[in-house]
Coordinates of C-alpha atoms in Angstrom, one line a residue:
M1199 CA 76.3 -46.7 -9.9
I1200 CA 73.3 -46.6 -7.4
I1201 CA 73.5 -44.9 -4.0
L1202 CA 70.4 -45.1 -1.8
L1203 CA 70.0 -42.4 0.9
T1204 CA 66.9 -42.5 3.2
G1205 CA 65.6 -40.3 6.0
D1206 CA 64.2 -36.8 6.6
D1207 CA 67.4 -35.0 7.6
T1208 CA 67.9 -33.2 4.3
T1209 CA 71.0 -31.4 5.6
L1210 CA 72.9 -34.5 6.4
I1211 CA 71.8 -36.1 3.1
E1212 CA 73.1 -33.2 1.2
Q1213 CA 76.4 -33.3 3.1
K1214 CA 76.8 -37.0 2.2
I1215 CA 76.0 -36.3 -1.5
Q1216 CA 78.7 -33.5 -1.5
Y1217 CA 81.2 -35.8 0.1
I1218 CA 80.7 -38.5 -2.5
L1219 CA 80.8 -36.0 -5.3
K1220 CA 84.2 -34.7 -4.0
K1221 CA 85.5 -38.3 -3.8
N1222 CA 84.6 -38.7 -7.5
N1223 CA 86.0 -35.4 -8.5
L1224 CA 82.6 -34.0 -9.3
K1225 CA 81.4 -30.5 -8.4
K1226 CA 77.7 -30.6 -9.3
Y1227 CA 74.6 -32.8 -9.9
S1228 CA 71.3 -32.6 -11.6
K1229 CA 68.1 -33.1 -9.7
T1230 CA 64.8 -34.6 -10.7
D1231 CA 61.7 -36.3 -9.3
Q1232 CA 61.0 -38.2 -12.6
L1233 CA 62.1 -41.8 -12.5
K1234 CA 62.5 -42.2 -16.3
E1235 CA 64.6 -39.0 -16.5
A1236 CA 67.0 -40.2 -13.8
Y1237 CA 67.2 -43.6 -15.4
F1238 CA 68.1 -42.1 -18.8
K1239 CA 70.7 -39.7 -17.3
C1240 CA 72.4 -42.5 -15.4
L1241 CA 72.7 -44.7 -18.5
T1242 CA 73.7 -41.9 -21.0
Q1243 CA 77.3 -41.0 -21.6
S1244 CA 77.8 -37.2 -21.3
L1245 CA 79.6 -35.4 -24.2
I1246 CA 81.1 -32.9 -21.7
D1247 CA 81.9 -34.8 -18.5
S1248 CA 83.2 -38.3 -18.3
V1249 CA 81.0 -39.0 -15.2
T1250 CA 77.7 -37.3 -14.2
A1251 CA 75.7 -37.4 -11.1
T1252 CA 71.9 -37.3 -10.8
V1253 CA 69.8 -37.0 -7.6
L1254 CA 66.4 -38.7 -7.8
Q1255 CA 64.1 -37.2 -5.1
V1256 CA 61.2 -39.6 -4.8
S1257 CA 58.4 -40.5 -2.4
P1258 CA 58.2 -44.1 -1.2
K1259 CA 55.0 -44.8 -3.1
D1260 CA 56.5 -43.5 -6.4
L1261 CA 59.7 -45.5 -6.2
K1262 CA 58.7 -48.1 -8.8
L1263 CA 62.0 -49.1 -10.3
N1264 CA 62.0 -52.3 -12.3
T1265 CA 64.3 -54.7 -10.5
S1266 CA 65.7 -56.0 -13.8
S1267 CA 67.1 -52.5 -14.5
I1268 CA 69.0 -52.2 -11.2
A1269 CA 72.0 -54.2 -12.5
K1270 CA 72.3 -51.9 -15.5
L1271 CA 72.2 -48.8 -13.4
Q1272 CA 74.8 -50.2 -11.0
R1273 CA 77.2 -51.0 -13.8
S1274 CA 77.1 -47.4 -15.1
Q1275 CA 80.0 -45.1 -14.4
N1276 CA 77.5 -42.3 -13.7
L1277 CA 76.2 -41.8 -10.2
L1278 CA 72.5 -42.1 -9.4
F1279 CA 71.5 -40.9 -5.9
I1280 CA 68.1 -42.2 -4.9
V1281 CA 66.8 -40.0 -2.0
C1282 CA 63.7 -41.4 -0.3
E1283 CA 62.3 -40.7 3.1
N1284 CA 61.9 -44.4 3.7
F1285 CA 61.5 -47.7 1.8
D1286 CA 60.2 -51.1 2.7
G1287 CA 63.1 -53.6 2.7
R1288 CA 60.7 -56.5 2.8
T1289 CA 59.4 -56.0 -0.7
K1290 CA 61.0 -57.4 -3.8
L1291 CA 62.3 -54.0 -4.8
G1292 CA 63.4 -53.2 -1.3
Q1293 CA 65.5 -56.4 -1.2
A1294 CA 67.0 -55.5 -4.6
L1295 CA 68.0 -52.0 -3.4
K1296 CA 69.1 -53.0 0.1
P1297 CA 72.8 -53.6 -1.0
Y1298 CA 72.9 -49.9 -2.2
L1299 CA 71.6 -48.4 1.0
L1300 CA 74.4 -46.2 2.1
S1301 CA 72.9 -44.7 5.3
E1302 CA 69.7 -43.5 7.0
F1303 CA 69.5 -39.9 8.0
T1304 CA 66.5 -39.5 10.3
L1305 CA 65.8 -36.6 12.5
P1306 CA 64.9 -37.3 16.1
S1307 CA 61.2 -37.2 16.9
N1308 CA 59.6 -33.9 17.9
W1309 CA 60.6 -32.6 21.3
S1310 CA 63.0 -35.6 22.0
L1311 CA 64.7 -33.5 24.7
G1312 CA 67.4 -36.0 25.5
E1313 CA 68.6 -36.2 21.8
I1314 CA 68.4 -32.4 21.4
K1315 CA 70.5 -31.9 24.5
Q1316 CA 73.1 -34.4 23.1
A1317 CA 73.2 -32.4 19.9
I1318 CA 73.7 -29.1 21.7
D1319 CA 76.6 -30.5 23.7
Y1320 CA 78.1 -32.1 20.6
Y1321 CA 78.0 -29.0 18.4
A1322 CA 79.1 -26.8 21.3
E1323 CA 82.2 -29.0 21.8
Q1324 CA 82.8 -29.1 18.0
F1325 CA 82.9 -25.3 17.8
G1326 CA 84.7 -24.7 21.1
L1327 CA 81.7 -23.0 22.8
N1328 CA 81.2 -22.6 26.5
L1329 CA 77.4 -22.4 26.9
S1330 CA 75.8 -21.4 30.2
Y1331 CA 72.9 -23.3 31.7
E1332 CA 70.4 -20.6 30.6
V1333 CA 71.7 -20.6 27.0
K1334 CA 71.4 -24.4 26.8
N1335 CA 68.0 -24.3 28.3
Y1336 CA 66.8 -21.7 25.8
L1337 CA 68.2 -23.8 22.9
L1338 CA 66.6 -26.9 24.2
L1339 CA 63.1 -25.4 23.9
A1340 CA 63.7 -23.0 21.0
L1341 CA 64.4 -25.2 18.0
N1342 CA 62.6 -28.5 18.5
N1343 CA 64.5 -31.0 16.3
N1344 CA 65.8 -28.5 13.7
F1345 CA 69.4 -29.6 13.9
P1346 CA 70.5 -27.8 10.7
L1347 CA 69.5 -24.5 12.2
L1348 CA 71.1 -25.5 15.6
R1349 CA 74.4 -26.3 13.9
S1350 CA 74.5 -23.2 11.7
G1351 CA 73.5 -21.0 14.5
L1352 CA 76.1 -22.3 16.9
E1353 CA 78.7 -22.0 14.2
T1354 CA 77.8 -18.3 13.8
L1355 CA 77.8 -17.8 17.5
A1356 CA 81.4 -19.2 17.8
L1357 CA 82.6 -16.5 15.4
L1358 CA 81.2 -13.8 17.6
S1359 CA 81.8 -15.2 21.1
L1360 CA 83.0 -18.5 22.6
S1361 CA 80.9 -17.7 25.7
P1362 CA 77.8 -16.2 24.2
S1363 CA 75.2 -14.4 26.4
L1364 CA 71.5 -15.4 26.3
E1365 CA 70.7 -12.1 24.5
L1366 CA 73.3 -12.7 21.8
T1367 CA 72.1 -16.3 21.4
K1368 CA 68.5 -15.2 21.0
E1369 CA 69.6 -12.7 18.3
I1370 CA 71.5 -15.2 16.3
I1371 CA 69.2 -18.2 16.9
P1372 CA 65.5 -17.1 17.1
S1373 CA 63.0 -19.4 18.6
V1374 CA 61.1 -21.4 16.0
H1375 CA 58.8 -22.4 18.8
A1376 CA 57.9 -18.8 19.5
T1377 CA 57.3 -18.1 15.9
A1378 CA 54.8 -20.9 15.7
I1379 CA 52.9 -19.4 18.6
D1380 CA 52.6 -16.2 16.6
L1381 CA 51.5 -18.0 13.5
K1382 CA 48.9 -20.0 15.5
E1383 CA 47.5 -16.7 16.8
M1384 CA 47.2 -15.3 13.3
I1385 CA 45.3 -18.4 12.1
L1386 CA 43.0 -18.5 15.1
R1387 CA 42.2 -14.8 14.8
R1388 CA 42.0 -15.1 11.0
R1389 CA 44.6 -12.3 10.5
R1390 CA 45.4 -13.7 7.0
E1391 CA 46.7 -10.3 5.7
E1392 CA 49.7 -10.5 8.1
I1393 CA 50.8 -14.0 7.2
S1394 CA 52.8 -13.4 3.9
T1395 CA 55.0 -10.7 5.4
Y1396 CA 55.6 -12.8 8.6
V1397 CA 56.5 -16.0 6.7
T1398 CA 59.0 -14.0 4.6
K1399 CA 60.6 -12.8 7.8
L1400 CA 60.7 -16.4 9.2
K1401 CA 62.3 -17.9 6.1
A1402 CA 65.3 -15.6 6.6
F1403 CA 66.5 -17.8 9.4
T1404 CA 64.7 -21.1 9.2
N1405 CA 63.1 -23.4 6.6
E1406 CA 59.5 -24.0 5.7
Q1407 CA 59.4 -27.6 7.1
A1408 CA 60.7 -26.4 10.5
I1409 CA 58.0 -23.7 10.6
L1410 CA 55.3 -26.3 9.8
A1411 CA 56.7 -28.8 12.3
S1412 CA 56.5 -26.3 15.1
L1413 CA 53.1 -25.1 14.0
S1414 CA 51.9 -28.7 13.9
T1415 CA 53.0 -29.2 17.5
Q1416 CA 51.0 -26.1 18.6
F1417 CA 47.8 -27.2 17.0
T1418 CA 48.2 -30.8 18.1
I1419 CA 48.4 -29.7 21.7
L1420 CA 45.4 -27.5 21.2
M1421 CA 43.4 -30.4 19.6
Q1422 CA 44.3 -32.9 22.2
T1423 CA 43.4 -30.5 25.0
A1424 CA 40.0 -30.0 23.3
I1425 CA 39.4 -33.7 23.0
G1426 CA 40.4 -34.3 26.7
S1427 CA 38.1 -31.5 27.8
S1428 CA 35.2 -32.8 25.8
Q1429 CA 35.5 -36.2 27.6
N1430 CA 35.5 -34.4 31.0
L1431 CA 39.0 -35.6 31.9
N1432 CA 40.7 -33.9 34.9
D1433 CA 43.6 -31.6 34.3
S1434 CA 46.3 -34.2 35.0
A1435 CA 44.8 -36.6 32.5
I1436 CA 44.4 -33.8 29.8
A1437 CA 48.0 -32.7 30.4
K1438 CA 49.2 -36.3 29.9
L1439 CA 47.1 -36.7 26.8
A1440 CA 48.4 -33.4 25.3
E1441 CA 51.9 -34.1 26.6
I1442 CA 51.9 -30.8 28.6
K1443 CA 54.5 -30.8 31.4
N1444 CA 52.8 -27.9 33.3
P1445 CA 49.0 -28.4 33.8
K1446 CA 48.7 -24.7 34.6
R1447 CA 49.1 -24.1 30.9
L1448 CA 45.7 -25.5 30.4
Y1449 CA 44.1 -22.3 31.6
F1450 CA 45.5 -20.4 28.6
L1451 CA 44.7 -23.2 26.2
R1452 CA 41.1 -23.3 27.3
K1453 CA 40.8 -19.6 26.5
E1454 CA 41.9 -20.3 23.0
L1455 CA 39.4 -23.1 22.7
T1456 CA 36.5 -20.8 23.2
Q1457 CA 36.8 -19.7 19.6
I1458 CA 37.2 -23.0 17.8
S1459 CA 35.7 -26.5 17.7
I1460 CA 37.3 -29.9 17.8
E1461 CA 36.2 -30.5 14.2
Q1462 CA 37.9 -27.3 13.0
L1463 CA 41.1 -28.2 14.9
I1464 CA 41.1 -31.7 13.2
W1465 CA 40.7 -29.9 9.8
L1466 CA 43.6 -27.5 10.6
N1467 CA 45.9 -30.3 11.6
Q1468 CA 45.1 -32.2 8.4
Q1469 CA 45.8 -29.0 6.4
I1470 CA 49.2 -28.8 8.1
K1471 CA 50.0 -32.4 7.3
D1472 CA 48.9 -32.0 3.7
T1473 CA 51.1 -28.9 3.4
Q1474 CA 54.1 -30.7 4.8
F1475 CA 53.6 -33.5 2.2
Q1476 CA 53.3 -31.0 -0.6
L1477 CA 56.5 -29.1 0.4
R1478 CA 58.4 -32.4 0.7
Y1479 CA 57.5 -33.8 -2.8
H1480 CA 56.1 -30.9 -4.8
T1481 CA 56.2 -27.1 -5.1
C1482 CA 53.9 -25.3 -2.7
D1483 CA 53.3 -21.7 -1.7
L1484 CA 53.5 -21.8 2.1
S1485 CA 52.0 -18.4 2.7
A1486 CA 49.0 -19.2 0.5
R1487 CA 48.4 -22.5 2.4
L1488 CA 48.6 -20.7 5.7
M1489 CA 46.2 -18.1 4.6
L1490 CA 43.8 -20.9 3.5
M1491 CA 44.0 -22.2 7.1
C1492 CA 42.5 -18.9 8.3
C1493 CA 39.2 -20.0 6.6
W1494 CA 38.5 -22.7 9.3

C-alpha cells in the first residue's frame, strides 16, 4: 500500500505516519532513502510480522519510480510511505502517484507573521494558556516558522503555569532569531573555534534546520542591504528591498558591511542553502559547515 506525504513540516509528517501505524496495529517502521530497498521491503513478506511499514525519504529529483510497479506496491499488504518535499503532479509519474497523495504538510513562509500569530493563538487555546501581549509579541518574533518548537514549548509552559511570565517564557522557549544573530557575529568575525560548542548548546532546544533558516534570514537581510547600498538607493528603498520594517536598523547593518563584500555575502548565502539541502537529504556535520563559512 502506497501513502504519499509531501511538504517540509517534518513534525506533522511524523505525526501522520504514527497515526496510520497505530490504525494498522504497527509500532515501528524502517527508514531508507534508497528506492530499490523500499520497493523490495514493500513487496517482501516478513517472517516476523504479518505487515511491515517502510518510510522512503526521497528528494523530488530522485523520485524515479517506474509507473508500472505502482499497482504492485499498492496491492501489497505492507505500508510504503513516500515522503517527498514536493512532486510535480503534471508528469506521468505525478499523475500515477496523485491518487495516493494523503496530504501536504508545508510550513508557512519565513516571517509570515499572520500565520505565526494564528499558530500561537491555536496552541495557547489547545493547552489552556492565557498569554499576555508581551509574551505573544516575544513568541511572534522569537521562532520564525518553527512550529514544532512553538508547540512543544507551549506544552511545557502549560505544565508550569497557565499564565506564564515573559521571563519564564524566554527560559523555556529561547529565541532562535537571537541565536542566529550570535552565529552571524561568529561567522563575520571568523570566531570559528566558538562555533562547535555554541551549536551543541543550540541543538538542545531546537533543530539544525531551524538554526539554518534563521541564519539564512540574517545573511539575506545583510546581502540585500549591501546590494541596495551599492546601487545608491535611499534608506526607504533599501529597507523595502531587505524587508526591514524599521529603517533605523540600517545604521547597524552598514557597520557590519564594512568588513565584508557583496560577493562574499553571496557566497555565504549559497553555503547556507547548500547546507540546508545536505541536512535534508544526506548526513552533514552542521558545526563543520558553519566553521567553513568563517573562511569567506
